[in-house]
Amino acid sequence: MALAIRFALFGCTNRPFFHIVVMEKRRAQRSGKIKEMIGSYDPMPNQDNQKLVAVDFQKLQKWLGFGAVPTKHVAELLGLGGFYPIHPMSYIKAKRKRKLMEKQPADMQAKEETQETAAIQVNEDTQPDSTEDASQ
Amino acid sequence: MAASMKCAWARCLSTILLNSTKHRCQISQPLYASCSNISGDSGEGGTDQTRQEAGPADDTKKHRRDPGKAFTDVRVQKILLRLTGLDLDKVYEYRAAKGAGVAKVALMSDQQLKKVYESASYKALRKLQMPPVLGAREPIDEVLSEDPELEGLNTSKLVFIDISQRVPLKKRTIVVREPNGTLRKASWEERDVTLQKYFPQSGRKIGLPRMFQQDNLECMLDDGKHEYILNRACSQFEIDDPEYIRVTQRTYEHIDGNGKFEDLRSTRHFGPMIFYFTYYKKIDKLLVAFLEEESLEDSLDLVKLYHIVHPSCKSAEKVASMPDATPLEIIRAFAEMDATQKSLVQQAIQTYEKECDSTGSTQLRR
């Protein structure tokens, strides 16, 4: 089984909240088999238009030392935070959004972001992902 | 008259405790070490080196922004502690607050009572530990990375905080990824708010409490709640926060305007208040207040403090040239040369002399 640094979706309907955890990659995120919780990510912006990300970098480095692998979205987030180099998907997504912005009004961008959150939720479920199998 | 007797007793007690071997006049090292504005002076033990290094030169912009160096001078600290005094009744006054217990009643011998008084006095000195007076902190302006190709990825900022264990709050890394792709260190305001969210400190609110907004602050000051405002400011803000400096300085100015200096006597804010007036050369009303309560020691201490903080002022040089000057002569020299409200101070000195002549004692009261 692969040890991963991944998001675990908590929160409730229409209010997602992710814990950044160390657990087996294929496990259900709410199975209670989390090895360690090393942070959180709140995808909904607060009153100051901020999305808060907290990471215990010491623990993160320790688990990376044990061979844990961050998932795509966690790696993207850490790239944006400066821990990793920026993920190529961040550049690609940014470019796609800029293209859309030229064609469509600003409120479409918010829609893109909720779709992004949904994408994270889908990825972190136990459903097998063909691209990830290939990379393993 | 009764007030001045009480002050004299409080002063005595404070001096005895300060001079005793059990208690060393020691500036709290962790507190001062955490204040990034202060350079590496430990401020401990009045060595000659410390005396030469500390104490600002007059009228330099640098020192106007950094009173911390002068404040941590051991001589300044000793004078401020002496002036603050130690009124046990005031320090241990009942405050309706969480954790305020019911008073205990015990039957004790004289010896036991003496011991309890002693330990209570030492604990009271710790309660009188002064919040440092520092210059406003420099804004954080560091950009870690520019990535304009990330423009459009997010419409909101991403704030990253490091929640590793056992890292001092001031050293915690907090960075912000802007929507335009810039990765920068978080500003002081962002830091304060984010740290309060993840590492909440009791007594602090996220954002500015309404009490500290200008209009509300004025209402509180007019109600005479100086000590409450200063205590709350101390728990809400960092001491080098421009907001803290604004609130405390406004409070001191209000006290100066109304002459209510004694409200803060024997609290931990008395020292910083006196230091504020001395640093910004506004001690005239304070000096007059001390003379009016016929406390020559306090007046002398204040002038001495002025000479330490502003060593190149005219009266300091004159006093240095007269080693056998009496207290009144030193105060007079200050009044003639450095007082901004000369006539007020000189009148107060004259009144004091008349009072002393009438009561028949011109010597320094101990």
Coordinates of C-alpha atoms in Angstrom, one line a residue:
Chain A
M1 CA 0.0 0.0 0.0
A2 CA 1.2 3.4 -0.8
L3 CA 1.7 6.0 1.9
A4 CA 0.4 9.3 0.8
I5 CA 0.2 12.9 1.9
R6 CA -3.3 13.8 0.8
F7 CA -6.4 15.7 1.5
A8 CA -9.2 14.3 3.7
L9 CA -12.5 16.0 3.0
F10 CA -14.4 17.0 6.1
G11 CA -16.9 19.8 6.6
C12 CA -20.5 19.4 5.4
T13 CA -22.8 20.0 2.5
N14 CA -21.8 23.1 0.5
R15 CA -19.0 23.7 3.0
P16 CA -15.9 21.7 2.2
F17 CA -12.9 21.7 4.4
F18 CA -9.8 19.6 3.9
H19 CA -7.4 18.2 6.4
I20 CA -3.9 17.4 5.1
V21 CA -3.2 14.0 6.4
V22 CA -0.8 11.1 6.1
M23 CA -2.6 7.9 5.2
E24 CA -2.7 5.0 2.8
K25 CA -3.5 6.3 -0.6
R26 CA -6.5 4.0 -1.4
R27 CA -8.3 4.2 1.9
A28 CA -11.6 6.0 2.4
Q29 CA -10.7 9.4 3.9
R30 CA -13.2 9.2 6.7
S31 CA -12.4 5.6 7.6
G32 CA -10.5 6.8 10.7
K33 CA -7.2 5.2 9.6
I34 CA -5.3 8.4 9.4
K35 CA -1.7 8.0 10.4
E36 CA -1.1 11.6 11.2
M37 CA -2.8 15.0 10.6
I38 CA -0.3 17.5 9.4
G39 CA -2.4 20.5 8.3
S40 CA -5.5 21.9 6.9
Y41 CA -6.7 23.7 3.8
D42 CA -9.9 25.8 3.7
P43 CA -11.0 26.2 0.1
M44 CA -13.6 28.8 0.9
P45 CA -12.3 32.3 1.1
N46 CA -12.8 34.2 4.3
Q47 CA -13.9 37.8 4.9
D48 CA -10.4 39.1 3.9
N49 CA -10.6 37.0 0.7
Q50 CA -8.0 34.6 2.0
K51 CA -7.8 30.8 1.7
L52 CA -6.0 29.5 4.8
V53 CA -3.5 26.7 4.6
A54 CA -1.8 25.4 7.6
V55 CA 1.0 22.8 7.3
D56 CA 3.3 21.3 10.0
F57 CA 6.4 21.4 7.8
Q58 CA 8.5 19.4 10.3
K59 CA 6.1 16.5 10.2
L60 CA 5.7 16.8 6.5
Q61 CA 9.4 16.4 6.0
K62 CA 9.5 13.5 8.5
W63 CA 6.9 11.6 6.5
L64 CA 8.5 12.5 3.2
G65 CA 11.6 10.9 4.7
F66 CA 9.5 7.8 5.4
G67 CA 8.5 7.6 1.8
A68 CA 5.1 9.2 1.8
V69 CA 4.2 10.8 -1.6
P70 CA 2.0 13.9 -1.9
T71 CA -1.0 13.6 -4.2
K72 CA -1.4 15.9 -7.2
H73 CA -3.4 18.5 -5.5
V74 CA -1.4 18.5 -2.3
A75 CA 1.8 18.9 -4.4
E76 CA 0.1 21.8 -6.3
L77 CA -0.8 23.5 -3.0
L78 CA 2.7 23.1 -1.6
G79 CA 4.1 24.5 -4.8
L80 CA 2.0 27.6 -4.4
G81 CA 3.2 27.8 -0.8
G82 CA 6.8 27.8 -1.9
F83 CA 7.8 24.4 -0.4
Y84 CA 7.9 22.7 -3.8
P85 CA 8.5 24.3 -7.2
I86 CA 5.3 25.3 -8.8
H87 CA 3.4 22.3 -10.2
P88 CA 3.1 22.3 -14.0
M89 CA -0.7 21.8 -13.6
S90 CA -0.8 25.2 -11.8
Y91 CA 0.6 26.9 -14.8
I92 CA -1.7 25.0 -17.1
K93 CA -4.8 25.7 -15.1
A94 CA -3.9 29.4 -14.8
K95 CA -3.5 29.6 -18.6
R96 CA -6.8 27.9 -19.2
K97 CA -8.6 30.3 -16.8
R98 CA -7.0 33.3 -18.4
K99 CA -8.3 32.1 -21.8
L100 CA -11.7 31.6 -20.4
M101 CA -11.6 35.1 -18.8
E102 CA -11.0 36.7 -22.1
K103 CA -14.1 35.0 -23.5
Q104 CA -16.5 35.0 -20.5
P105 CA -17.4 37.4 -17.6
A106 CA -15.8 37.4 -14.2
D107 CA -18.4 35.3 -12.4
M108 CA -17.5 32.3 -14.5
Q109 CA -14.2 32.2 -12.7
A110 CA -15.8 31.5 -9.3
K111 CA -17.7 28.7 -11.0
E112 CA -14.3 27.3 -12.2
E113 CA -13.0 27.3 -8.6
T114 CA -16.0 25.3 -7.2
Q115 CA -15.4 22.8 -10.0
E116 CA -11.8 22.6 -8.9
T117 CA -12.9 21.8 -5.3
A118 CA -15.2 19.1 -6.7
A119 CA -12.2 17.7 -8.6
I120 CA -10.2 17.4 -5.4
Q121 CA -13.1 15.6 -3.7
V122 CA -13.4 13.1 -6.5
N123 CA -9.6 12.5 -6.6
E124 CA -9.3 11.8 -2.9
D125 CA -12.1 9.2 -3.0
T126 CA -11.3 5.5 -3.1
Q127 CA -12.3 5.3 -6.8
P128 CA -9.3 4.0 -8.8
D129 CA -7.7 6.6 -11.1
S130 CA -6.2 5.2 -14.3
T131 CA -3.5 7.9 -14.6
E132 CA -2.3 7.3 -11.0
D133 CA -2.1 3.6 -11.6
A134 CA 0.1 4.3 -14.6
S135 CA 2.4 6.5 -12.6
Q136 CA 2.7 3.8 -9.8
Chain B
M1 CA -0.8 65.0 53.0
A2 CA -2.1 61.5 53.6
A3 CA -1.6 60.7 50.0
S4 CA 2.1 61.7 50.1
M5 CA 2.7 59.7 53.2
K6 CA 1.3 56.6 51.5
C7 CA 3.4 57.3 48.5
A8 CA 6.5 57.6 50.7
W9 CA 5.7 54.3 52.4
A10 CA 5.1 52.6 49.0
R11 CA 8.4 54.0 47.8
C12 CA 10.2 52.8 50.9
L13 CA 8.9 49.3 50.5
S14 CA 9.8 49.2 46.9
T15 CA 13.3 50.4 47.6
I16 CA 13.8 47.9 50.4
L17 CA 12.8 45.0 48.2
L18 CA 14.9 46.2 45.3
N19 CA 18.0 46.4 47.4
S20 CA 17.5 43.1 49.1
T21 CA 19.7 40.2 48.0
K22 CA 16.7 38.0 47.2
H23 CA 15.4 40.2 44.4
R24 CA 17.7 41.4 41.7
C25 CA 16.5 44.3 39.6
Q26 CA 16.5 42.2 36.4
I27 CA 14.7 43.0 33.2
S28 CA 12.7 40.0 32.0
Q29 CA 15.1 38.4 29.5
P30 CA 12.6 36.4 27.5
L31 CA 10.3 39.4 27.2
Y32 CA 13.0 41.7 26.0
A33 CA 14.7 39.1 23.8
S34 CA 11.4 38.7 21.9
C35 CA 11.4 42.4 21.1
S36 CA 13.1 42.5 17.8
N37 CA 13.7 46.3 17.9
I38 CA 16.2 46.1 20.7
S39 CA 19.8 45.2 19.8
G40 CA 21.7 42.6 21.8
D41 CA 22.1 44.6 25.0
S42 CA 21.2 42.4 28.0
G43 CA 20.8 45.4 30.2
E44 CA 21.9 43.4 33.2
G45 CA 24.4 44.7 35.7
G46 CA 25.3 48.3 35.4
T47 CA 28.7 47.8 33.8
D48 CA 30.5 50.8 32.3
Q49 CA 30.2 49.3 28.8
T50 CA 26.4 49.2 29.1
R51 CA 26.4 52.8 30.4
Q52 CA 28.3 54.0 27.4
E53 CA 26.3 52.2 24.8
A54 CA 22.9 52.8 26.2
G55 CA 21.1 56.2 26.4
P56 CA 20.2 58.0 23.2
A57 CA 21.8 61.1 21.7
D58 CA 19.4 64.0 21.5
D59 CA 17.4 64.9 18.4
T60 CA 18.5 62.0 16.2
K61 CA 15.7 60.5 14.0
K62 CA 17.0 57.0 14.7
H63 CA 16.3 57.3 18.4
R64 CA 13.0 59.0 18.0
R65 CA 11.9 55.7 16.4
D66 CA 13.5 53.4 19.0
P67 CA 13.0 54.4 22.6
G68 CA 13.7 50.7 23.5
K69 CA 17.4 51.2 23.9
A70 CA 16.9 53.9 26.5
F71 CA 14.1 52.0 28.3
T72 CA 16.2 48.9 28.9
D73 CA 19.1 50.9 30.5
V74 CA 19.5 49.5 34.1
R75 CA 19.6 53.0 35.6
V76 CA 16.4 54.0 33.9
Q77 CA 14.7 50.7 35.0
K78 CA 15.7 51.3 38.7
I79 CA 14.4 54.8 38.7
L80 CA 11.1 53.8 37.1
L81 CA 10.6 51.0 39.6
R82 CA 11.3 53.3 42.5
L83 CA 8.9 55.9 41.2
T84 CA 6.2 53.2 40.6
G85 CA 6.3 52.3 44.3
L86 CA 4.6 49.3 45.8
D87 CA 1.2 49.8 47.3
L88 CA 0.1 46.3 48.3
D89 CA -3.5 47.3 48.8
K90 CA -3.7 48.6 45.2
V91 CA -1.8 45.7 43.6
Y92 CA -3.9 43.1 45.3
E93 CA -7.2 45.1 44.9
Y94 CA -10.1 42.8 44.2
R95 CA -10.9 42.7 40.5
A96 CA -14.1 41.1 39.4
A97 CA -12.6 38.7 36.9
K98 CA -12.5 35.0 36.0
G99 CA -10.4 33.1 38.5
A100 CA -10.7 35.8 41.2
G101 CA -11.0 33.6 44.2
V102 CA -12.7 34.1 47.6
A103 CA -10.4 35.7 50.2
K104 CA -8.9 33.3 52.8
V105 CA -9.0 34.1 56.4
A106 CA -6.2 32.6 58.5
L107 CA -5.0 32.9 62.1
M108 CA -1.3 33.6 62.2
S109 CA 1.5 34.5 64.6
D110 CA 3.4 37.7 64.0
Q111 CA 6.3 35.8 62.4
Q112 CA 4.1 34.0 60.0
L113 CA 2.4 37.2 59.1
K114 CA 5.7 38.8 58.4
K115 CA 6.7 35.9 56.1
V116 CA 3.4 36.1 54.2
Y117 CA 3.8 39.9 53.8
E118 CA 7.3 39.4 52.4
S119 CA 6.3 36.7 49.8
A120 CA 3.3 38.8 48.8
S121 CA 5.6 41.8 48.3
Y122 CA 7.9 39.8 46.0
K123 CA 5.0 38.5 44.0
A124 CA 3.6 42.0 43.8
L125 CA 6.9 43.2 42.3
R126 CA 6.4 40.6 39.5
K127 CA 3.0 41.9 38.9
L128 CA 4.5 45.4 38.5
Q129 CA 6.7 44.2 35.6
M130 CA 6.6 46.9 33.0
P131 CA 5.6 46.4 29.4
P132 CA 8.5 47.7 27.4
V133 CA 8.3 51.0 25.5
L134 CA 9.5 50.5 21.9
G135 CA 9.5 52.2 18.6
A136 CA 6.9 51.2 16.0
R137 CA 7.9 48.0 14.1
E138 CA 9.2 48.3 10.6
P139 CA 6.7 47.1 8.0
I140 CA 7.5 43.7 6.4
D141 CA 8.1 44.1 2.7
E142 CA 9.8 40.9 1.5
V143 CA 8.8 39.3 -1.8
L144 CA 10.0 35.7 -2.1
S145 CA 9.0 35.0 -5.7
E146 CA 7.3 36.6 -8.6
D147 CA 5.3 34.2 -10.9
P148 CA 3.1 36.3 -13.3
E149 CA 2.3 33.1 -15.1
L150 CA 0.0 32.1 -12.2
E151 CA -2.2 35.1 -12.8
G152 CA -5.8 33.9 -13.0
L153 CA -5.4 30.7 -11.0
N154 CA -7.0 32.1 -7.9
T155 CA -9.2 35.1 -7.2
S156 CA -8.3 35.0 -3.5
K157 CA -5.1 35.1 -1.6
L158 CA -3.6 31.8 -0.3
V159 CA -2.2 32.2 3.2
F160 CA 0.3 29.6 4.3
I161 CA 1.2 29.2 8.0
D162 CA 3.8 26.8 9.4
I163 CA 2.2 25.0 12.4
S164 CA 5.3 23.1 13.5
Q165 CA 5.6 22.6 17.2
R166 CA 7.7 24.7 19.6
V167 CA 8.4 27.6 17.3
P168 CA 8.2 31.0 18.9
L169 CA 5.3 33.1 17.6
K170 CA 7.5 35.8 16.2
K171 CA 9.5 33.3 14.2
R172 CA 6.6 31.4 12.6
T173 CA 6.7 31.5 8.8
I174 CA 3.6 33.0 7.3
V175 CA 3.6 33.6 3.5
V176 CA 0.9 34.8 1.1
R177 CA 0.4 33.9 -2.5
E178 CA -1.4 36.8 -4.2
P179 CA -3.8 36.3 -7.1
N180 CA -1.2 37.9 -9.4
G181 CA 1.2 35.1 -8.6
T182 CA 3.5 36.9 -6.2
L183 CA 4.7 35.0 -3.1
R184 CA 5.5 37.4 -0.3
K185 CA 5.9 37.3 3.5
A186 CA 2.7 38.2 5.4
S187 CA 2.5 41.8 6.7
W188 CA 2.4 42.4 10.5
E189 CA -1.4 42.8 10.5
E190 CA -1.9 39.6 8.5
R191 CA 0.5 37.8 10.9
D192 CA -1.3 39.0 14.0
V193 CA -4.7 37.9 12.7
T194 CA -3.5 34.5 11.4
L195 CA -1.5 33.7 14.5
Q196 CA -4.5 34.5 16.7
K197 CA -6.6 32.1 14.6
Y198 CA -4.2 29.2 14.9
F199 CA -2.5 30.0 18.2
P200 CA -5.1 31.9 20.1
Q201 CA -3.9 34.0 23.1
S202 CA -6.4 34.6 25.8
G203 CA -7.7 38.2 26.0
R204 CA -7.0 38.9 22.3
K205 CA -9.6 39.5 19.7
I206 CA -9.1 39.0 16.0
G207 CA -9.0 42.5 14.4
L208 CA -9.3 45.8 16.3
P209 CA -11.7 45.8 19.2
R210 CA -14.2 48.6 18.9
M211 CA -13.0 50.0 22.2
F212 CA -9.8 51.2 20.6
Q213 CA -11.4 53.1 17.7
Q214 CA -10.8 56.8 18.2
D215 CA -14.2 57.9 19.2
N216 CA -14.8 55.0 21.6
L217 CA -11.4 55.5 23.1
E218 CA -12.1 59.1 23.9
C219 CA -15.3 58.1 25.7
M220 CA -13.5 55.6 27.8
L221 CA -10.8 58.1 28.6
D222 CA -13.3 60.7 29.7
D223 CA -14.8 58.0 32.0
G224 CA -11.4 57.8 33.6
K225 CA -10.7 54.1 32.7
H226 CA -7.0 54.6 32.0
E227 CA -5.8 51.5 33.7
Y228 CA -8.3 49.3 32.1
I229 CA -7.5 50.7 28.6
L230 CA -3.8 50.2 29.2
N231 CA -4.2 46.6 30.5
R232 CA -6.4 45.7 27.6
A233 CA -4.1 47.2 25.1
C234 CA -1.3 45.2 26.6
S235 CA -3.2 41.9 26.2
Q236 CA -4.6 42.8 22.7
F237 CA -1.5 44.2 20.9
E238 CA 2.2 43.4 20.5
I239 CA 4.1 46.2 22.2
D240 CA 5.8 47.4 19.0
D241 CA 2.4 47.5 17.2
P242 CA 1.7 51.0 16.0
E243 CA -1.9 50.6 17.3
Y244 CA -0.6 49.9 20.8
I245 CA 1.7 52.9 20.7
R246 CA -1.2 55.1 19.5
V247 CA -3.6 53.9 22.2
T248 CA -1.0 54.1 25.1
Q249 CA 0.3 57.5 24.0
R250 CA -3.2 58.9 23.7
T251 CA -4.0 57.6 27.2
Y252 CA -0.8 59.2 28.6
E253 CA -1.6 62.5 27.0
H254 CA -5.1 62.4 28.4
I255 CA -3.7 61.7 31.9
D256 CA -1.3 64.6 31.4
G257 CA -4.1 66.9 30.3
N258 CA -6.1 66.1 33.5
G259 CA -3.2 65.7 35.9
K260 CA -4.4 62.2 37.0
F261 CA -1.0 60.7 37.3
E262 CA -1.7 59.1 40.6
D263 CA -4.3 56.8 39.0
L264 CA -1.5 54.7 37.6
R265 CA 0.8 54.9 40.6
S266 CA 1.8 51.4 41.8
T267 CA 0.6 49.8 38.5
R268 CA 2.8 48.3 35.8
H269 CA 1.9 51.2 33.5
F270 CA 3.4 54.0 35.7
G271 CA 7.0 53.4 34.6
P272 CA 6.2 53.4 30.8
M273 CA 4.1 56.5 31.2
I274 CA 6.9 58.4 33.0
F275 CA 9.4 57.1 30.4
Y276 CA 7.1 58.3 27.6
F277 CA 7.0 61.8 29.1
T278 CA 10.7 61.9 29.7
Y279 CA 11.7 60.6 26.3
Y280 CA 9.5 63.1 24.5
K281 CA 10.5 65.9 26.9
K282 CA 7.0 66.6 28.4
I283 CA 7.7 66.1 32.1
D284 CA 6.7 69.6 33.3
K285 CA 3.2 68.8 34.5
L286 CA 4.5 65.6 36.1
L287 CA 7.2 67.4 37.9
V288 CA 4.7 69.9 39.2
A289 CA 2.4 67.1 40.4
F290 CA 5.3 65.5 42.3
L291 CA 6.3 68.8 43.9
E292 CA 2.7 69.6 44.9
E293 CA 2.5 66.3 46.8
E294 CA 5.8 67.5 48.4
S295 CA 7.7 64.4 47.3
L296 CA 11.2 65.7 46.8
E297 CA 12.6 62.2 46.1
D298 CA 10.2 61.6 43.2
S299 CA 10.9 65.0 41.7
L300 CA 14.7 64.4 42.0
D301 CA 14.3 61.0 40.4
L302 CA 12.4 62.4 37.5
V303 CA 15.0 65.0 36.8
K304 CA 17.7 62.4 37.1
L305 CA 15.9 60.2 34.7
Y306 CA 15.6 63.1 32.3
H307 CA 19.4 63.5 32.5
I308 CA 20.0 59.9 31.8
V309 CA 17.7 59.7 28.8
H310 CA 18.9 63.1 27.4
P311 CA 22.6 63.2 28.5
S312 CA 23.5 66.1 26.3
C313 CA 20.8 68.5 27.6
K314 CA 21.9 71.8 29.2
S315 CA 20.9 71.1 32.8
A316 CA 22.6 67.6 32.7
E317 CA 25.9 69.3 31.8
K318 CA 25.4 71.9 34.5
V319 CA 24.6 69.3 37.2
A320 CA 27.6 67.2 36.1
S321 CA 29.7 70.2 36.9
M322 CA 28.3 70.6 40.4
P323 CA 28.8 67.3 42.2
D324 CA 27.6 68.6 45.6
A325 CA 24.3 70.0 44.4
T326 CA 21.3 69.6 46.7
P327 CA 18.1 68.1 45.3
L328 CA 16.4 71.4 45.0
E329 CA 19.3 72.9 43.1
I330 CA 19.2 70.1 40.6
I331 CA 15.5 70.6 40.1
R332 CA 16.0 74.3 39.8
A333 CA 18.7 73.9 37.2
F334 CA 16.3 71.7 35.1
A335 CA 13.5 74.3 35.5
E336 CA 15.8 77.1 34.3
M337 CA 17.4 75.4 31.4
D338 CA 15.2 72.6 30.0
A339 CA 11.6 73.0 31.2
T340 CA 9.2 73.8 28.4
Q341 CA 6.8 75.4 30.8
K342 CA 9.4 77.3 32.9
S343 CA 7.1 79.5 34.9
L344 CA 4.8 76.7 36.0
V345 CA 7.7 74.6 37.3
Q346 CA 9.5 77.5 39.0
Q347 CA 6.3 78.5 40.7
A348 CA 5.8 74.9 41.9
I349 CA 9.4 74.9 43.3
Q350 CA 8.7 78.2 45.2
T351 CA 5.4 76.8 46.6
Y352 CA 7.3 73.7 47.8
E353 CA 10.0 75.7 49.5
K354 CA 7.4 77.8 51.3
E355 CA 5.6 74.7 52.5
C356 CA 8.9 73.2 53.7
D357 CA 9.8 76.4 55.5
S358 CA 6.4 76.5 57.2
T359 CA 6.7 72.8 58.4
G360 CA 10.3 73.4 59.3
S361 CA 12.1 70.6 57.3
T362 CA 14.1 71.3 54.2
Q363 CA 16.1 68.0 54.2
L364 CA 15.4 65.1 52.0
R365 CA 12.7 63.0 53.6
R366 CA 13.6 59.3 53.8

